[in-house]
Amino acid sequence: MSDKVLAPETLLKQRKHAQKTAADKAAEKVATKKANRQKRQVIFKRAEQYVKEYRQIERSEVRLRRQAKQTGNFFVPAQPKLAFVIRTKGINKIAPKPRKVLQLLRLLQINNGVFIRLTYATTQMLQIITPYAAWGTPNLKTVKELIYKRGYGKVNKQRIPISDNRVIEEALGKYGIICVEDLVHEIYTVGPNFKVANNFLWPFKLSNPTGGWATRKFRHFIEGGDVGNREDKINALVRRMN
């Protein structure tokens, strides 16, 4: 008579299932690792390409300025396509029309900030909310700092922090935007998918500026206040609020 004790069939099945699951998990892990490595390479290449593009734009402007100076002409830069708008007033004592415009621009709270494509229509809207908002033309550094530090995405109507490229890829992958650098590029250059990318970004919740607002905050910027169009001076304000 054999001394072997046969294991129950259910136990054998459990072991077999556990081994199969472990093998599947290991294979999936290897595949994910490989895909992530390839994705990282694509992201690095894109980032390099964007840096070259930004430098080229900068050098081109410098060259044109020098040429104009040499020939005794004036250099007129292209009209800005992008604006960053910050709400400077709370919810009390606002007329219905400006209130509606602030809602349309998604500026629902004081110190909220959003990017806007500058067109005739949006310029008219900004004129209506002049007493309640500050805006200007952001530079690349400002766009990057805002998205990297204060960037939140809208995923299933929820405010999700952009702590991983996966958040962006899941929401905007079909538009070719798979990482933060893609998002920065789309916003800064006001690309073809600007509307989708900008709508994905939750309005930025900024702090009060370091050193406080101007003494007469609700005067126009050119009169010593804080509201209205301040062109490239918006960058200094964003640094103080970010």
Coordinates of N, CA and C in Angstrom, one line a residue:
M1 N 0.8 -1.2 0.0 CA 0.0 0.0 0.0 C 0.9 1.3 0.0
S2 N 0.6 2.2 -0.8 CA 1.4 3.5 -1.0 C 1.2 4.4 0.3
D3 N 2.4 5.0 0.7 CA 2.4 5.9 1.8 C 2.0 7.3 1.4
K4 N 1.9 7.6 0.1 CA 1.6 8.9 -0.4 C 0.2 9.3 0.0
V5 N 0.1 10.6 0.5 CA -1.3 11.2 0.8 C -1.6 12.1 -0.4
L6 N -2.7 11.8 -1.1 CA -3.1 12.7 -2.2 C -3.8 13.9 -1.7
A7 N -3.3 15.1 -2.3 CA -4.0 16.4 -2.0 C -5.4 16.4 -2.6
P8 N -6.3 17.1 -1.9 CA -7.6 17.2 -2.4 C -7.6 18.0 -3.7
E9 N -8.6 17.6 -4.6 CA -8.6 18.2 -5.9 C -8.9 19.7 -5.9
T10 N -9.7 20.2 -4.9 CA -10.0 21.6 -4.8 C -8.7 22.4 -4.4
L11 N -7.8 21.8 -3.6 CA -6.6 22.5 -3.2 C -5.7 22.6 -4.5
L12 N -5.6 21.5 -5.3 CA -4.8 21.5 -6.5 C -5.3 22.6 -7.4
K13 N -6.6 22.7 -7.5 CA -7.2 23.7 -8.4 C -6.9 25.2 -7.9
Q14 N -6.9 25.3 -6.6 CA -6.6 26.7 -6.0 C -5.1 27.0 -6.3
R15 N -4.2 26.0 -6.1 CA -2.8 26.3 -6.4 C -2.6 26.7 -7.9
K16 N -3.2 25.9 -8.7 CA -3.1 26.1 -10.2 C -3.6 27.5 -10.6
H17 N -4.7 27.9 -10.0 CA -5.3 29.2 -10.2 C -4.4 30.4 -9.7
A18 N -3.8 30.1 -8.5 CA -2.9 31.1 -7.9 C -1.7 31.3 -8.8
Q19 N -1.1 30.2 -9.3 CA 0.1 30.2 -10.1 C -0.2 31.0 -11.4
K20 N -1.4 30.7 -12.0 CA -1.8 31.4 -13.3 C -1.9 32.9 -13.0
T21 N -2.6 33.2 -11.9 CA -2.8 34.7 -11.6 C -1.5 35.4 -11.4
A22 N -0.6 34.7 -10.7 CA 0.8 35.3 -10.4 C 1.5 35.5 -11.7
A23 N 1.4 34.5 -12.6 CA 2.1 34.6 -13.9 C 1.5 35.7 -14.8
D24 N 0.2 35.8 -14.8 CA -0.5 36.9 -15.5 C -0.1 38.3 -15.0
K25 N 0.0 38.4 -13.6 CA 0.3 39.7 -13.0 C 1.8 40.1 -13.4
A26 N 2.7 39.1 -13.4 CA 4.1 39.3 -13.7 C 4.2 39.8 -15.2
A27 N 3.5 39.1 -16.1 CA 3.5 39.5 -17.5 C 3.0 40.9 -17.7
E28 N 1.9 41.2 -17.0 CA 1.3 42.5 -17.1 C 2.2 43.6 -16.6
K29 N 2.9 43.3 -15.5 CA 3.9 44.2 -14.9 C 5.0 44.6 -15.9
V30 N 5.5 43.5 -16.5 CA 6.6 43.7 -17.5 C 6.1 44.5 -18.7
A31 N 4.9 44.2 -19.2 CA 4.3 45.0 -20.3 C 4.1 46.4 -20.0
T32 N 3.6 46.7 -18.7 CA 3.3 48.1 -18.3 C 4.6 48.8 -18.2
K33 N 5.7 48.2 -17.6 CA 7.0 48.8 -17.5 C 7.6 49.2 -18.8
K34 N 7.4 48.3 -19.8 CA 7.9 48.5 -21.2 C 7.2 49.7 -21.8
A35 N 5.8 49.7 -21.7 CA 5.0 50.8 -22.2 C 5.4 52.1 -21.6
N36 N 5.6 52.1 -20.3 CA 5.9 53.4 -19.6 C 7.3 53.9 -20.0
R37 N 8.2 53.0 -20.3 CA 9.6 53.4 -20.7 C 9.5 54.1 -22.1
Q38 N 8.7 53.4 -23.0 CA 8.5 54.0 -24.3 C 7.8 55.4 -24.2
K39 N 6.8 55.5 -23.3 CA 6.1 56.7 -23.2 C 7.0 57.8 -22.7
R40 N 7.8 57.5 -21.7 CA 8.8 58.5 -21.2 C 9.7 59.0 -22.2
Q41 N 10.2 58.1 -23.1 CA 11.0 58.5 -24.2 C 10.3 59.5 -25.1
V42 N 9.0 59.2 -25.4 CA 8.2 60.1 -26.3 C 8.1 61.5 -25.6
I43 N 7.8 61.5 -24.3 CA 7.6 62.7 -23.5 C 8.9 63.5 -23.5
F44 N 10.0 62.9 -23.3 CA 11.3 63.6 -23.3 C 11.6 64.2 -24.7
K45 N 11.3 63.5 -25.7 CA 11.5 64.0 -27.1 C 10.6 65.2 -27.3
R46 N 9.4 65.1 -26.9 CA 8.4 66.3 -27.1 C 8.9 67.5 -26.3
A47 N 9.4 67.2 -25.1 CA 9.8 68.3 -24.2 C 11.0 69.1 -24.9
E48 N 11.9 68.3 -25.4 CA 13.1 68.9 -26.1 C 12.6 69.7 -27.3
Q49 N 11.7 69.2 -28.1 CA 11.2 69.8 -29.2 C 10.5 71.2 -28.9
Y50 N 9.7 71.2 -27.7 CA 9.1 72.4 -27.3 C 10.1 73.4 -26.9
V51 N 11.1 73.0 -26.2 CA 12.2 73.9 -25.7 C 12.8 74.6 -26.9
K52 N 13.1 73.8 -28.0 CA 13.7 74.4 -29.2 C 12.7 75.4 -29.8
E53 N 11.4 75.1 -29.8 CA 10.4 75.9 -30.4 C 10.3 77.3 -29.7
Y54 N 10.3 77.2 -28.3 CA 10.2 78.4 -27.5 C 11.5 79.3 -27.7
R55 N 12.6 78.7 -27.8 CA 13.9 79.4 -28.0 C 13.9 80.1 -29.4
Q56 N 13.4 79.4 -30.4 CA 13.3 79.9 -31.7 C 12.4 81.1 -31.8
I57 N 11.3 81.1 -31.1 CA 10.3 82.2 -31.1 C 11.0 83.4 -30.4
E58 N 11.7 83.1 -29.3 CA 12.4 84.2 -28.6 C 13.5 84.9 -29.4
R59 N 14.3 84.0 -30.1 CA 15.4 84.5 -30.9 C 14.9 85.3 -32.1
S60 N 13.8 84.8 -32.7 CA 13.2 85.4 -33.9 C 12.8 86.9 -33.5
E61 N 12.2 87.0 -32.3 CA 11.7 88.3 -31.9 C 12.9 89.3 -31.7
V62 N 14.0 88.8 -31.0 CA 15.2 89.6 -30.8 C 15.8 90.0 -32.1
R63 N 15.8 89.1 -33.1 CA 16.4 89.4 -34.4 C 15.6 90.5 -35.1
L64 N 14.3 90.4 -35.1 CA 13.4 91.3 -35.7 C 13.6 92.7 -35.1
R65 N 13.7 92.7 -33.7 CA 13.9 94.0 -33.0 C 15.2 94.7 -33.5
R66 N 16.2 93.9 -33.6 CA 17.6 94.4 -34.0 C 17.5 95.0 -35.4
Q67 N 16.9 94.2 -36.3 CA 16.8 94.6 -37.7 C 16.1 95.9 -37.8
A68 N 14.9 96.1 -37.0 CA 14.2 97.3 -37.1 C 15.0 98.5 -36.5
K69 N 15.8 98.2 -35.5 CA 16.6 99.3 -34.9 C 17.7 99.8 -35.9
Q70 N 18.3 98.8 -36.6 CA 19.4 99.1 -37.6 C 18.9 99.9 -38.7
T71 N 17.6 99.6 -39.2 CA 17.1 100.3 -40.3 C 16.3 101.6 -39.9
G72 N 16.3 101.8 -38.6 CA 15.6 103.0 -38.1 C 14.1 102.9 -38.1
N73 N 13.6 101.7 -38.1 CA 12.1 101.5 -38.0 C 11.7 101.1 -36.6
F74 N 10.4 100.9 -36.4 CA 9.9 100.4 -35.1 C 9.5 99.0 -35.3
F75 N 9.7 98.2 -34.2 CA 9.3 96.8 -34.2 C 7.9 96.7 -33.5
V76 N 6.9 96.3 -34.2 CA 5.6 96.1 -33.6 C 5.4 94.6 -33.3
P77 N 5.4 94.2 -32.1 CA 5.2 92.7 -31.8 C 3.7 92.3 -32.2
A78 N 3.6 91.0 -32.4 CA 2.3 90.5 -32.8 C 1.3 90.7 -31.6
Q79 N 0.0 90.8 -32.0 CA -1.0 90.9 -30.9 C -1.0 89.6 -30.1
P80 N -1.1 89.8 -28.7 CA -1.1 88.6 -27.9 C -2.4 87.8 -28.1
K81 N -2.2 86.4 -28.0 CA -3.4 85.5 -28.3 C -3.9 85.0 -26.9
L82 N -3.1 85.1 -25.9 CA -3.5 84.5 -24.6 C -3.5 85.6 -23.5
A83 N -4.5 85.4 -22.6 CA -4.5 86.3 -21.4 C -4.8 85.5 -20.2
F84 N -4.3 86.0 -19.1 CA -4.6 85.3 -17.8 C -5.4 86.3 -17.0
V85 N -6.6 85.9 -16.5 CA -7.5 86.8 -15.8 C -7.7 86.4 -14.4
I86 N -7.6 87.3 -13.4 CA -7.7 87.1 -12.0 C -8.9 87.9 -11.5
R87 N -9.8 87.3 -10.8 CA -10.9 88.0 -10.2 C -10.4 88.7 -8.9
T88 N -10.7 90.0 -8.7 CA -10.2 90.7 -7.6 C -11.3 91.1 -6.6
K89 N -12.5 90.9 -7.0 CA -13.6 91.3 -6.1 C -14.5 90.1 -5.7
G90 N -15.1 90.2 -4.5 CA -16.0 89.1 -4.0 C -17.3 89.1 -4.7
I91 N -18.4 88.7 -4.0 CA -19.7 88.5 -4.7 C -20.7 89.6 -4.4
N92 N -20.3 90.5 -3.5 CA -21.3 91.6 -3.1 C -21.3 92.8 -4.1
K93 N -22.5 93.3 -4.3 CA -22.6 94.6 -5.1 C -22.0 94.5 -6.4
I94 N -22.4 93.5 -7.2 CA -22.0 93.4 -8.6 C -23.2 93.4 -9.5
A95 N -23.2 94.3 -10.5 CA -24.3 94.4 -11.4 C -24.6 93.1 -12.2
P96 N -25.8 92.8 -12.6 CA -26.1 91.5 -13.3 C -25.2 91.2 -14.5
K97 N -24.9 92.2 -15.3 CA -24.2 91.9 -16.5 C -22.8 91.4 -16.2
P98 N -22.0 92.2 -15.5 CA -20.6 91.7 -15.1 C -20.6 90.4 -14.4
R99 N -21.7 90.2 -13.5 CA -21.8 88.9 -12.8 C -21.9 87.8 -13.7
K100 N -22.7 88.0 -14.8 CA -22.9 86.9 -15.8 C -21.6 86.6 -16.5
V101 N -20.9 87.7 -16.9 CA -19.6 87.5 -17.6 C -18.6 86.8 -16.8
L102 N -18.5 87.1 -15.5 CA -17.6 86.4 -14.6 C -18.0 84.9 -14.5
Q103 N -19.3 84.6 -14.5 CA -19.7 83.2 -14.5 C -19.3 82.5 -15.7
L104 N -19.5 83.2 -16.9 CA -19.1 82.6 -18.2 C -17.6 82.3 -18.3
L105 N -16.8 83.2 -17.6 CA -15.4 83.0 -17.6 C -14.9 82.1 -16.5
R106 N -15.9 81.5 -15.8 CA -15.6 80.6 -14.7 C -14.9 81.2 -13.5
L107 N -15.0 82.5 -13.3 CA -14.4 83.2 -12.2 C -15.4 83.4 -11.1
L108 N -15.6 82.3 -10.3 CA -16.8 82.3 -9.4 C -16.4 82.8 -8.0
Q109 N -15.0 82.8 -7.7 CA -14.6 83.2 -6.4 C -13.5 84.2 -6.5
I110 N -13.3 85.0 -5.4 CA -12.2 86.0 -5.4 C -10.9 85.3 -5.5
N111 N -9.9 85.8 -6.2 CA -8.6 85.3 -6.5 C -8.6 84.0 -7.4
N112 N -9.7 83.8 -8.0 CA -9.7 82.7 -9.1 C -9.0 83.2 -10.3
G113 N -8.3 82.4 -11.0 CA -7.7 82.8 -12.3 C -7.9 81.8 -13.4
V114 N -8.1 82.3 -14.6 CA -8.3 81.4 -15.8 C -7.5 81.9 -17.0
F115 N -7.1 81.0 -17.9 CA -6.5 81.4 -19.2 C -7.7 81.7 -20.2
I116 N -7.5 82.7 -21.0 CA -8.5 83.0 -22.0 C -7.8 83.3 -23.4
R117 N -8.5 82.8 -24.4 CA -8.0 83.1 -25.8 C -8.5 84.5 -26.1
L118 N -7.6 85.4 -26.5 CA -8.0 86.8 -26.8 C -8.6 86.9 -28.2
T119 N -9.9 87.2 -28.2 CA -10.5 87.5 -29.5 C -11.3 88.8 -29.3
Y120 N -12.0 89.3 -30.3 CA -12.8 90.5 -30.2 C -13.8 90.3 -29.1
A121 N -14.5 89.2 -29.1 CA -15.6 88.9 -28.2 C -15.1 88.9 -26.8
T122 N -14.0 88.1 -26.5 CA -13.4 88.0 -25.1 C -12.9 89.4 -24.7
T123 N -12.3 90.2 -25.6 CA -11.9 91.5 -25.2 C -13.0 92.4 -24.7
Q124 N -14.2 92.3 -25.4 CA -15.3 93.0 -25.0 C -15.8 92.6 -23.6
M125 N -15.8 91.3 -23.4 CA -16.2 90.7 -22.1 C -15.3 91.2 -21.0
L126 N -14.0 91.3 -21.3 CA -13.0 91.8 -20.3 C -13.3 93.3 -19.9
Q127 N -13.7 94.0 -21.0 CA -14.0 95.4 -20.7 C -15.2 95.6 -19.7
I128 N -16.1 94.7 -19.8 CA -17.3 94.7 -19.0 C -16.9 94.4 -17.5
I129 N -15.9 93.5 -17.3 CA -15.6 93.1 -15.9 C -14.3 93.9 -15.4
T130 N -14.0 95.0 -16.1 CA -12.8 95.7 -15.7 C -12.7 96.1 -14.2
P131 N -13.8 96.5 -13.6 CA -13.7 96.9 -12.2 C -13.6 95.7 -11.2
Y132 N -13.7 94.5 -11.7 CA -13.7 93.3 -10.8 C -12.6 92.3 -11.1
A133 N -11.7 92.6 -12.1 CA -10.7 91.6 -12.4 C -9.4 92.3 -12.9
A134 N -8.3 91.6 -12.8 CA -7.0 92.1 -13.3 C -6.6 91.0 -14.4
W135 N -6.1 91.5 -15.5 CA -5.6 90.5 -16.5 C -4.4 91.1 -17.3
G136 N -3.8 90.2 -18.0 CA -2.6 90.6 -18.8 C -2.1 89.4 -19.6
T137 N -1.0 89.6 -20.2 CA -0.4 88.6 -21.1 C 0.6 87.7 -20.3
P138 N 0.4 86.5 -20.0 CA 1.4 85.7 -19.3 C 2.5 85.2 -20.1
N139 N 3.7 85.1 -19.5 CA 4.8 84.5 -20.3 C 4.9 83.0 -20.0
L140 N 5.9 82.3 -20.6 CA 6.0 80.9 -20.5 C 6.2 80.4 -19.1
K141 N 7.0 81.2 -18.4 CA 7.4 80.8 -17.0 C 6.1 80.9 -16.1
T142 N 5.3 81.9 -16.3 CA 4.0 82.0 -15.5 C 3.1 80.8 -15.8
V143 N 2.9 80.5 -17.1 CA 2.0 79.4 -17.5 C 2.5 78.1 -16.9
K144 N 3.8 77.8 -16.9 CA 4.4 76.6 -16.4 C 4.2 76.5 -14.9
E145 N 4.6 77.7 -14.2 CA 4.5 77.7 -12.7 C 3.0 77.4 -12.2
L146 N 2.1 78.1 -12.9 CA 0.7 77.9 -12.5 C 0.2 76.4 -12.7
I147 N 0.5 75.8 -13.8 CA 0.1 74.5 -14.1 C 0.8 73.5 -13.2
Y148 N 2.1 73.6 -13.0 CA 2.9 72.7 -12.2 C 2.5 72.8 -10.7
K149 N 2.3 74.1 -10.2 CA 2.1 74.3 -8.8 C 0.6 74.2 -8.4
R150 N -0.2 74.8 -9.2 CA -1.6 75.0 -8.8 C -2.6 74.2 -9.8
G151 N -2.0 73.4 -10.6 CA -2.9 72.8 -11.7 C -3.8 71.7 -11.1
Y152 N -5.1 71.8 -11.4 CA -6.0 70.7 -11.1 C -6.8 70.5 -12.4
G153 N -7.2 69.2 -12.6 CA -7.9 68.9 -13.8 C -9.4 68.6 -13.5
K154 N -10.2 68.7 -14.5 CA -11.6 68.3 -14.3 C -11.9 66.9 -14.8
V155 N -12.0 66.0 -14.0 CA -12.3 64.6 -14.4 C -13.6 64.1 -13.8
N156 N -14.6 63.8 -14.6 CA -15.9 63.4 -14.2 C -16.5 64.5 -13.3
K157 N -16.3 65.7 -13.6 CA -16.8 66.9 -12.9 C -16.2 67.0 -11.5
Q158 N -15.1 66.3 -11.3 CA -14.4 66.4 -10.0 C -13.0 67.1 -10.2
R159 N -12.6 67.8 -9.1 CA -11.3 68.5 -9.1 C -10.2 67.6 -8.6
I160 N -9.4 67.2 -9.6 CA -8.4 66.2 -9.4 C -7.0 66.8 -9.6
P161 N -6.1 66.7 -8.6 CA -4.7 67.3 -8.8 C -3.9 66.7 -9.9
I162 N -3.2 67.5 -10.7 CA -2.4 67.0 -11.8 C -1.1 66.5 -11.2
S163 N -1.1 65.4 -10.5 CA 0.1 64.9 -9.9 C 0.8 63.8 -10.7
D164 N 0.1 63.4 -11.8 CA 0.6 62.3 -12.7 C 0.2 62.6 -14.1
N165 N 1.1 62.3 -15.0 CA 0.7 62.4 -16.5 C -0.5 61.6 -16.9
R166 N -0.7 60.5 -16.1 CA -1.9 59.6 -16.4 C -3.2 60.4 -16.4
V167 N -3.3 61.3 -15.4 CA -4.6 62.1 -15.3 C -4.8 62.9 -16.6
I168 N -3.8 63.5 -17.2 CA -3.9 64.2 -18.4 C -4.2 63.3 -19.6
E169 N -3.4 62.2 -19.6 CA -3.6 61.3 -20.8 C -5.0 60.7 -20.9
E170 N -5.5 60.3 -19.7 CA -6.9 59.7 -19.7 C -7.9 60.7 -20.2
A171 N -7.7 62.0 -19.9 CA -8.7 63.0 -20.3 C -8.5 63.6 -21.6
L172 N -7.2 63.8 -22.0 CA -6.9 64.5 -23.3 C -6.1 63.7 -24.2
G173 N -5.9 62.4 -24.0 CA -5.0 61.5 -24.8 C -5.5 61.5 -26.3
K174 N -6.8 61.6 -26.5 CA -7.4 61.5 -27.8 C -7.0 62.7 -28.6
Y175 N -6.6 63.8 -27.9 CA -6.2 65.1 -28.7 C -4.7 65.2 -28.8
G176 N -4.0 64.1 -28.4 CA -2.5 64.1 -28.5 C -1.8 64.8 -27.4
I177 N -2.6 65.1 -26.3 CA -2.0 65.7 -25.1 C -1.8 64.6 -24.0
I178 N -0.6 64.2 -23.8 CA -0.4 63.1 -22.9 C 0.4 63.4 -21.7
C179 N 1.0 64.6 -21.6 CA 1.8 65.0 -20.4 C 1.6 66.5 -20.1
V180 N 2.2 66.9 -19.0 CA 2.1 68.3 -18.5 C 2.7 69.2 -19.6
E181 N 3.9 68.8 -20.1 CA 4.5 69.7 -21.1 C 3.7 69.9 -22.4
D182 N 2.9 68.9 -22.7 CA 2.0 69.0 -23.9 C 0.9 70.1 -23.5
L183 N 0.4 70.0 -22.3 CA -0.7 70.9 -21.8 C -0.2 72.3 -21.8
V184 N 1.1 72.5 -21.2 CA 1.7 73.8 -21.2 C 1.8 74.4 -22.6
H185 N 2.3 73.6 -23.5 CA 2.5 74.0 -24.9 C 1.2 74.4 -25.6
E186 N 0.2 73.6 -25.3 CA -1.2 73.9 -26.0 C -1.7 75.2 -25.4
I187 N -1.6 75.4 -24.1 CA -2.1 76.7 -23.5 C -1.3 77.9 -24.0
Y188 N 0.1 77.8 -23.9 CA 0.9 78.9 -24.2 C 0.9 79.3 -25.6
T189 N 0.8 78.3 -26.5 CA 0.8 78.7 -28.0 C -0.6 78.9 -28.5
V190 N -1.6 78.7 -27.6 CA -3.1 78.7 -28.0 C -3.2 77.8 -29.3
G191 N -3.0 76.5 -29.1 CA -3.0 75.6 -30.2 C -4.4 75.2 -30.6
P192 N -4.6 74.3 -31.6 CA -5.9 73.9 -32.1 C -6.8 73.3 -31.0
N193 N -6.2 72.7 -30.0 CA -7.1 72.1 -29.0 C -7.1 72.9 -27.7
F194 N -6.9 74.2 -27.8 CA -6.8 75.1 -26.6 C -8.1 75.0 -25.8
K195 N -9.2 75.0 -26.5 CA -10.5 75.1 -25.8 C -10.7 73.8 -24.9
V196 N -10.3 72.7 -25.4 CA -10.5 71.4 -24.7 C -9.5 71.4 -23.5
A197 N -8.2 71.8 -23.8 CA -7.2 71.8 -22.8 C -7.5 72.8 -21.7
N198 N -8.0 74.0 -22.0 CA -8.3 75.0 -21.0 C -9.5 74.6 -20.2
N199 N -10.5 73.9 -20.9 CA -11.7 73.5 -20.1 C -11.4 72.4 -19.2
F200 N -10.3 71.6 -19.5 CA -9.9 70.5 -18.6 C -9.3 71.1 -17.3
L201 N -8.6 72.3 -17.4 CA -8.0 72.9 -16.3 C -9.1 73.5 -15.4
W202 N -9.1 73.1 -14.1 CA -10.0 73.8 -13.2 C -9.5 75.2 -12.9
P203 N -10.4 76.2 -12.7 CA -9.9 77.6 -12.4 C -8.9 77.6 -11.3
F204 N -7.8 78.3 -11.5 CA -6.7 78.3 -10.4 C -7.2 79.1 -9.2
K205 N -6.9 78.5 -8.0 CA -7.3 79.2 -6.8 C -6.0 79.8 -6.2
L206 N -5.8 81.1 -6.4 CA -4.6 81.7 -6.0 C -4.8 82.3 -4.5
S207 N -3.6 82.6 -3.9 CA -3.6 83.3 -2.6 C -3.7 84.8 -2.8
N208 N -3.9 85.5 -1.7 CA -3.7 87.0 -1.7 C -2.3 87.3 -2.0
P209 N -2.0 88.4 -2.8 CA -0.6 88.6 -3.1 C 0.3 89.0 -1.9
T210 N 1.5 88.5 -2.0 CA 2.5 88.8 -0.9 C 2.7 90.3 -0.9
G211 N 2.5 90.9 0.3 CA 2.6 92.4 0.4 C 1.3 93.1 0.2
G212 N 0.3 92.3 -0.1 CA -1.1 92.9 -0.2 C -1.4 93.5 -1.5
W213 N -2.7 93.9 -1.7 CA -3.1 94.6 -2.8 C -2.7 96.1 -2.7
A214 N -3.0 96.9 -3.7 CA -2.7 98.3 -3.7 C -3.7 99.0 -2.7
T215 N -3.3 100.2 -2.2 CA -4.1 100.8 -1.2 C -5.6 101.1 -1.7
R216 N -5.6 101.6 -3.0 CA -6.9 101.8 -3.6 C -7.1 100.7 -4.7
K217 N -7.4 99.5 -4.2 CA -7.4 98.3 -5.0 C -8.3 98.4 -6.3
F218 N -9.5 99.1 -6.1 CA -10.5 99.1 -7.2 C -10.3 100.2 -8.2
R219 N -9.2 100.9 -8.1 CA -8.8 101.8 -9.2 C -8.1 101.0 -10.3
H220 N -8.1 101.6 -11.5 CA -7.4 100.9 -12.6 C -5.9 100.9 -12.3
F221 N -5.3 99.9 -12.9 CA -3.8 99.6 -12.7 C -3.0 100.9 -13.0
I222 N -3.4 101.6 -14.1 CA -2.6 102.8 -14.5 C -2.9 104.0 -13.6
E223 N -3.9 103.9 -12.8 CA -4.1 105.0 -11.8 C -3.6 104.6 -10.4
G224 N -2.8 103.5 -10.3 CA -2.3 103.1 -9.0 C -3.1 102.1 -8.3
G225 N -4.1 101.5 -9.0 CA -4.9 100.5 -8.4 C -4.4 99.1 -8.8
D226 N -5.4 98.2 -8.9 CA -5.0 96.8 -9.2 C -5.8 96.2 -10.3
V227 N -7.0 96.8 -10.7 CA -7.8 96.1 -11.7 C -7.5 96.6 -13.1
G228 N -8.1 95.8 -14.1 CA -7.9 96.2 -15.5 C -6.7 95.5 -16.1
N229 N -6.4 96.0 -17.4 CA -5.3 95.3 -18.2 C -4.0 95.9 -17.7
R230 N -3.1 94.9 -17.4 CA -1.7 95.3 -17.0 C -0.7 94.7 -17.9
E231 N -1.1 94.1 -19.0 CA -0.2 93.6 -20.1 C 0.8 92.6 -19.4
D232 N 2.1 92.8 -19.7 CA 3.0 91.8 -19.2 C 3.3 91.9 -17.7
K233 N 2.8 93.0 -17.0 CA 3.0 93.1 -15.6 C 2.1 92.1 -14.8
I234 N 1.3 91.4 -15.5 CA 0.5 90.3 -14.8 C 1.4 89.3 -14.2
N235 N 2.6 89.1 -14.9 CA 3.5 88.0 -14.4 C 4.0 88.3 -13.0
A236 N 4.3 89.5 -12.7 CA 4.8 89.9 -11.3 C 3.7 89.6 -10.3
L237 N 2.4 89.9 -10.7 CA 1.3 89.7 -9.8 C 1.1 88.2 -9.5
V238 N 1.1 87.4 -10.6 CA 1.0 86.0 -10.4 C 2.0 85.4 -9.5
R239 N 3.3 85.9 -9.7 CA 4.4 85.4 -8.8 C 4.1 85.6 -7.3
R240 N 3.5 86.8 -7.1 CA 3.1 87.2 -5.7 C 2.0 86.4 -5.1
M241 N 1.1 85.9 -6.0 CA -0.1 85.2 -5.6 C 0.0 83.6 -5.7
N242 N 1.1 83.2 -6.4 CA 1.2 81.7 -6.6 C 1.8 81.0 -5.4

